[in-house]
mmCIF file of C-alpha atoms in Angstrom:
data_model
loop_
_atom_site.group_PDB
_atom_site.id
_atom_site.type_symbol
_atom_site.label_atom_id
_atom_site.label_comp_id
_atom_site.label_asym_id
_atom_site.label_seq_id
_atom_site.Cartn_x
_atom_site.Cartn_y
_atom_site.Cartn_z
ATOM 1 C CA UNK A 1 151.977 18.226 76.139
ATOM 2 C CA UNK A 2 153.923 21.046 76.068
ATOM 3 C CA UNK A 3 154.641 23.886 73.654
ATOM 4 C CA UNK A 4 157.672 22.641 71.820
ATOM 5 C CA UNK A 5 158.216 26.361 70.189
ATOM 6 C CA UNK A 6 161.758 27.576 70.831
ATOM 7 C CA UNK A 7 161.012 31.131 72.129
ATOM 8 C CA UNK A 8 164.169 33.522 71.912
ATOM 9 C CA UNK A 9 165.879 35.057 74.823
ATOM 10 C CA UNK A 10 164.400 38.525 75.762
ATOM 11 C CA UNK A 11 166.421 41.667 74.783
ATOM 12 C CA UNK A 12 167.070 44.414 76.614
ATOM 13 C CA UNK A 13 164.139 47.326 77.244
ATOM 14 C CA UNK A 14 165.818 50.093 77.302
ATOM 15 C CA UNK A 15 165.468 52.077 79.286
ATOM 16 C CA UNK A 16 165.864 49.388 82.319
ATOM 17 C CA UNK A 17 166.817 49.282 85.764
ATOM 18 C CA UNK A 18 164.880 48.614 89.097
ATOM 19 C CA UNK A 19 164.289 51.692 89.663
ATOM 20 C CA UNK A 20 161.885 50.968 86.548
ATOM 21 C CA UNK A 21 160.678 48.032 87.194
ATOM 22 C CA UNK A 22 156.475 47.732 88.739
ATOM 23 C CA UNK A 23 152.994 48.199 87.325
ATOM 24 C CA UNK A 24 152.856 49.736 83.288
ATOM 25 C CA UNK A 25 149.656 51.293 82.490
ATOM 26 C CA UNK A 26 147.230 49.579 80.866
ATOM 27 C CA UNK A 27 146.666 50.087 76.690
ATOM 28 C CA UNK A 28 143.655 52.406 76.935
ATOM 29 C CA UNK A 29 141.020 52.615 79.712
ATOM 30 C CA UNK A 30 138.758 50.506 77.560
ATOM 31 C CA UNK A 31 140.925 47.907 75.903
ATOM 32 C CA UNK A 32 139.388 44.283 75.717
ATOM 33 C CA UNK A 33 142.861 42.838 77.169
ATOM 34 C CA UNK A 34 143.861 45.355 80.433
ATOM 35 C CA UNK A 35 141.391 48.161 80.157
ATOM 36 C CA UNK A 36 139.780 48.558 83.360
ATOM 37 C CA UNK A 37 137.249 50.511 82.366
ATOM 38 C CA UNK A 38 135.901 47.468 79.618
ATOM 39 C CA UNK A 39 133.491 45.078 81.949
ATOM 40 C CA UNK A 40 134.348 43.052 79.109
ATOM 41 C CA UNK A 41 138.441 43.206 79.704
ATOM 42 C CA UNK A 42 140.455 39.943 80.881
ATOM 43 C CA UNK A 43 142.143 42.318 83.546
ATOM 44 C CA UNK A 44 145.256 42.108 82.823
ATOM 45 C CA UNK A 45 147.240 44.142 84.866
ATOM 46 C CA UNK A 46 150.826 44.332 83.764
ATOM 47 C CA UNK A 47 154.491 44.403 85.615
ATOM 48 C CA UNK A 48 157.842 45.102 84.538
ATOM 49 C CA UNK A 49 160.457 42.890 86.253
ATOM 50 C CA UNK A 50 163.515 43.908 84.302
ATOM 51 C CA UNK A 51 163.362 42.733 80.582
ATOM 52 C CA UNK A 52 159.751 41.077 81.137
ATOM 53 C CA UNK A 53 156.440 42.115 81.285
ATOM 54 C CA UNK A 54 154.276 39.798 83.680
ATOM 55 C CA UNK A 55 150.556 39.424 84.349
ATOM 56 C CA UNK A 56 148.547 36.869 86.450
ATOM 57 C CA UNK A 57 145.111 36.022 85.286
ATOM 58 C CA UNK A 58 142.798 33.119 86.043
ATOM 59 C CA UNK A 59 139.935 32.640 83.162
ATOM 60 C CA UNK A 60 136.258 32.412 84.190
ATOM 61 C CA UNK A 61 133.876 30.616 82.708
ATOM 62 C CA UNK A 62 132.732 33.434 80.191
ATOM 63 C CA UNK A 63 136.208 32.837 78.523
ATOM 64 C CA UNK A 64 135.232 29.345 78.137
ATOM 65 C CA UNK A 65 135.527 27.448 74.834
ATOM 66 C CA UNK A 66 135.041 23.592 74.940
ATOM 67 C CA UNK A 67 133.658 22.408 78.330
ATOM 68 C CA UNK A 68 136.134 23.641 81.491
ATOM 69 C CA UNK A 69 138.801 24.539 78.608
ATOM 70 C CA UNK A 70 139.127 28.477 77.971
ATOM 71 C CA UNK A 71 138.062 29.432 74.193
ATOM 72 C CA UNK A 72 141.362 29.886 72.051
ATOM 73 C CA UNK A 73 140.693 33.348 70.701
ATOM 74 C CA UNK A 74 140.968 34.520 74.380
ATOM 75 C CA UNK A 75 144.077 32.535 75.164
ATOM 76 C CA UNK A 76 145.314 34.495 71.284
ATOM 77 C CA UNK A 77 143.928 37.368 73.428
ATOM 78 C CA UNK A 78 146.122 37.804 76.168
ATOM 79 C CA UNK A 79 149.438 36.761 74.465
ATOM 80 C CA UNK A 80 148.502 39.643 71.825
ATOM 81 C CA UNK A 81 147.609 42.258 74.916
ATOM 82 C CA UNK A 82 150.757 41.178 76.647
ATOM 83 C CA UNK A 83 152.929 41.614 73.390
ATOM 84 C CA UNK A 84 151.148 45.284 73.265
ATOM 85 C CA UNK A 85 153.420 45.714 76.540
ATOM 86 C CA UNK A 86 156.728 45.819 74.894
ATOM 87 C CA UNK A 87 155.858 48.606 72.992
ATOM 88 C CA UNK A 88 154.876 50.794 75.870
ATOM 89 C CA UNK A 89 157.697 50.072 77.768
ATOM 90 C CA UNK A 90 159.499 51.529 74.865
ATOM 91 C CA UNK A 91 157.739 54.146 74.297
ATOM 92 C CA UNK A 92 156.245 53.455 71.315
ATOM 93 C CA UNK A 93 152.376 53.705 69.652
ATOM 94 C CA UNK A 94 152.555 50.286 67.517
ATOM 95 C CA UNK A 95 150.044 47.759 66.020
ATOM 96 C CA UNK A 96 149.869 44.096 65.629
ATOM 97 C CA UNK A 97 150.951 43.626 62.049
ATOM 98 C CA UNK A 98 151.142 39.801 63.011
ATOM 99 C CA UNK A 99 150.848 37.089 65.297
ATOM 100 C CA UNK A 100 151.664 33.470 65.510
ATOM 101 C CA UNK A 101 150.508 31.170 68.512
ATOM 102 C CA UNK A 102 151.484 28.048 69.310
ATOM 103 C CA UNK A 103 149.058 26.110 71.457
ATOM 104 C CA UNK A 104 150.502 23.686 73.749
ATOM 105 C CA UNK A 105 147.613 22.263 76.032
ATOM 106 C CA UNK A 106 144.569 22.761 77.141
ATOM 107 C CA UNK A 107 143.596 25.973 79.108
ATOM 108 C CA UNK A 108 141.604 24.858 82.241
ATOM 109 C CA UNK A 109 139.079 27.507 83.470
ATOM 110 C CA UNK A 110 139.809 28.467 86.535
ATOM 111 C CA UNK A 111 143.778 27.854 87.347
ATOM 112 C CA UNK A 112 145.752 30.856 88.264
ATOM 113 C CA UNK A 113 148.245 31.309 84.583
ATOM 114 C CA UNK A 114 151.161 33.730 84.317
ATOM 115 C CA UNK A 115 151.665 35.451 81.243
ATOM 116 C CA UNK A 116 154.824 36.790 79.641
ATOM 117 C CA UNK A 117 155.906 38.794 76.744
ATOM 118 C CA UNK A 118 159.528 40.345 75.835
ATOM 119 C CA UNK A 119 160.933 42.011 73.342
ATOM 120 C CA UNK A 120 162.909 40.196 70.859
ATOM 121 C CA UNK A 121 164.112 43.175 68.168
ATOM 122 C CA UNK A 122 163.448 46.686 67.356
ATOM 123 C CA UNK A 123 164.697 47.794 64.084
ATOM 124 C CA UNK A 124 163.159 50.451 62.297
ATOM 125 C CA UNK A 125 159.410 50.596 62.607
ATOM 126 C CA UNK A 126 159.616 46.190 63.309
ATOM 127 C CA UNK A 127 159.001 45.064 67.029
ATOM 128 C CA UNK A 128 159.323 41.436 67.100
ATOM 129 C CA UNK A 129 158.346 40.580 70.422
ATOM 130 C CA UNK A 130 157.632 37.112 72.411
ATOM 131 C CA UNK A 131 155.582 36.335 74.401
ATOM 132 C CA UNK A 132 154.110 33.140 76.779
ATOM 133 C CA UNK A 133 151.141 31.602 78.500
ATOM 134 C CA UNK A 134 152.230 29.411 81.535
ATOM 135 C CA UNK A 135 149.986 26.994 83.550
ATOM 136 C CA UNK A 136 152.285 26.133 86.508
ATOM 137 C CA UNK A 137 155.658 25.116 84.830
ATOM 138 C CA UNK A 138 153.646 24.268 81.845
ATOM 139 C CA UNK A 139 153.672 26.702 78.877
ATOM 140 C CA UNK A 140 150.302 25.736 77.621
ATOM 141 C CA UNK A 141 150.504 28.398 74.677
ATOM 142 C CA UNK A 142 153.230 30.877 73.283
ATOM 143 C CA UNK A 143 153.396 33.231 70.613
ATOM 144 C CA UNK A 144 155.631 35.343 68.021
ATOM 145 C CA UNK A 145 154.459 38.640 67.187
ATOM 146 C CA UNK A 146 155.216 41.658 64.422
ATOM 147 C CA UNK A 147 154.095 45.304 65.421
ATOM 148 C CA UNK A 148 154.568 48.709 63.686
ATOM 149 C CA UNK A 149 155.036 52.060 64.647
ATOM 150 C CA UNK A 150 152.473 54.177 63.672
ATOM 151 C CA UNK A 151 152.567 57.851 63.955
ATOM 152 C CA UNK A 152 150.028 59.431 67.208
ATOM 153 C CA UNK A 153 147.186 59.685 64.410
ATOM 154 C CA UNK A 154 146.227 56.560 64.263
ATOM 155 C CA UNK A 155 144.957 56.082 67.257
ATOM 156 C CA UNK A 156 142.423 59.493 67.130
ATOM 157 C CA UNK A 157 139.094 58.720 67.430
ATOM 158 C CA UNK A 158 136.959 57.903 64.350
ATOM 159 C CA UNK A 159 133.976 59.186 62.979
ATOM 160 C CA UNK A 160 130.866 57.149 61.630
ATOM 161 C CA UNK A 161 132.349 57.612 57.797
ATOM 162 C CA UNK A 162 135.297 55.962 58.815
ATOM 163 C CA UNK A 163 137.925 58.509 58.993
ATOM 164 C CA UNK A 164 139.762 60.311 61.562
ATOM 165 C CA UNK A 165 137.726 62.721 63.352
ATOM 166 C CA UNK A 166 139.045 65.512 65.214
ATOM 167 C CA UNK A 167 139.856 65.731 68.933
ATOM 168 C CA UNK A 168 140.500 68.534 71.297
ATOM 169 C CA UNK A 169 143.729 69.381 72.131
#
C-alpha cells in the first residue's frame, strides 16, 4: 500500500543553479534529525539537487517501533528534519508551526530509504513545504508542513527560568 497523498510539484529555491547544488549544513551541531554532534541524531545528511533536498538513511533497530517496523514518531522525524531543509536553502530561521503525515506502509528496519522535501510556497512569514519518505519506488510515508519565520532571537540559548539568556557576540 502506497501513500495515496497527492504531493504538489516542488517550486523553485531560489537562489538555484548547479553551481549550488551538494551537501547543506546540517540544522545545528546537536539536532536530533542531522546534528552530528547528537549520538542520538538519525544522521541525516542533506543534498541539494536543484529544487530538492535529498538524504539517504537506513533505520536501526533503536528506531524500532513494532517488531522489524521503525517507530512512527521517527519516520514523523525525518520528514519534519528534511522539511527544516527548505528553509535553509532559503535562507531563512523558521519553525514547524505544523505538520501532517501520511503513512503509507510499513517502515522495515534496516532497508536503505531516500528522503525528500521541497518547497511548495513562501509568502510572507508561511513556508509550506513537502516533503517524502521512499522505500525503493514505494513512498511508504509523506508529509505537508507549515513553518514561520522567526526573527535570530529565537533560537538564543535559554536559561533555567525559561527565557532568553544572553550570548556572546
Amino acid at each position: 500500500m502506497s501513500v495515496r497523498t497527492e504531493l504538489p510539484p516542488p517550486a523553485p529555491l531560489s537562489p538555484s543553479g548547479p553551481e549550488l547544488d551538494g551537501p547543506i549544513a546540517p540544522h545545528t551541531a546537536t539536532c536530533f534529525g542531522c546534528g552530528p554532534e547528537n549520538p542520538a541524531s538519525l544522521g541525516l545528511r542533506f543534498v541539494r539537487d536543484g529544487d530538492v533536498v535529498r538524504a539517504d538513511i537506513t533505520l536501526e533497530s533503536r528506531h524500532e517501533g513494532a517488531p522489524g517496523l521503525a517507530h512512527g514518531g521517527i519516520v514523523a522525524a525525518i520528514l519534519d528534519d528534511m522539511s527544516g531543509a527548505i528553509p535553509r536553502v532559503l535562507e531563512q530561521r523558521a519553525v514547524t508551526a505544523k505538520l501532517d503525515v501520511d503513512f503509507g506502509a510499513p517502515v522495515v528496519i534496516g532497508r536503505p530509504l531516500v528522503a525528500e522535501s521541497w518547497l511548495e510556497s513562501f509568502e510572507g512569514r508561511k513556508i509550506r513545504i513537502a516533503a517524502r519518505v521512499r522505500d525503493g519506488d514505494e513512498v511508504v510515508a509523506a508529509s505537508r508542513a507549515l513553518f514561520l519565520t522567526v526573527p535570530r532571537e529565537h533560537f538564543l540559548p535559554r536559561d533555567t527560568d525559561g527565557g532568553a539568556a544572553s550570548i556572546a557576540p
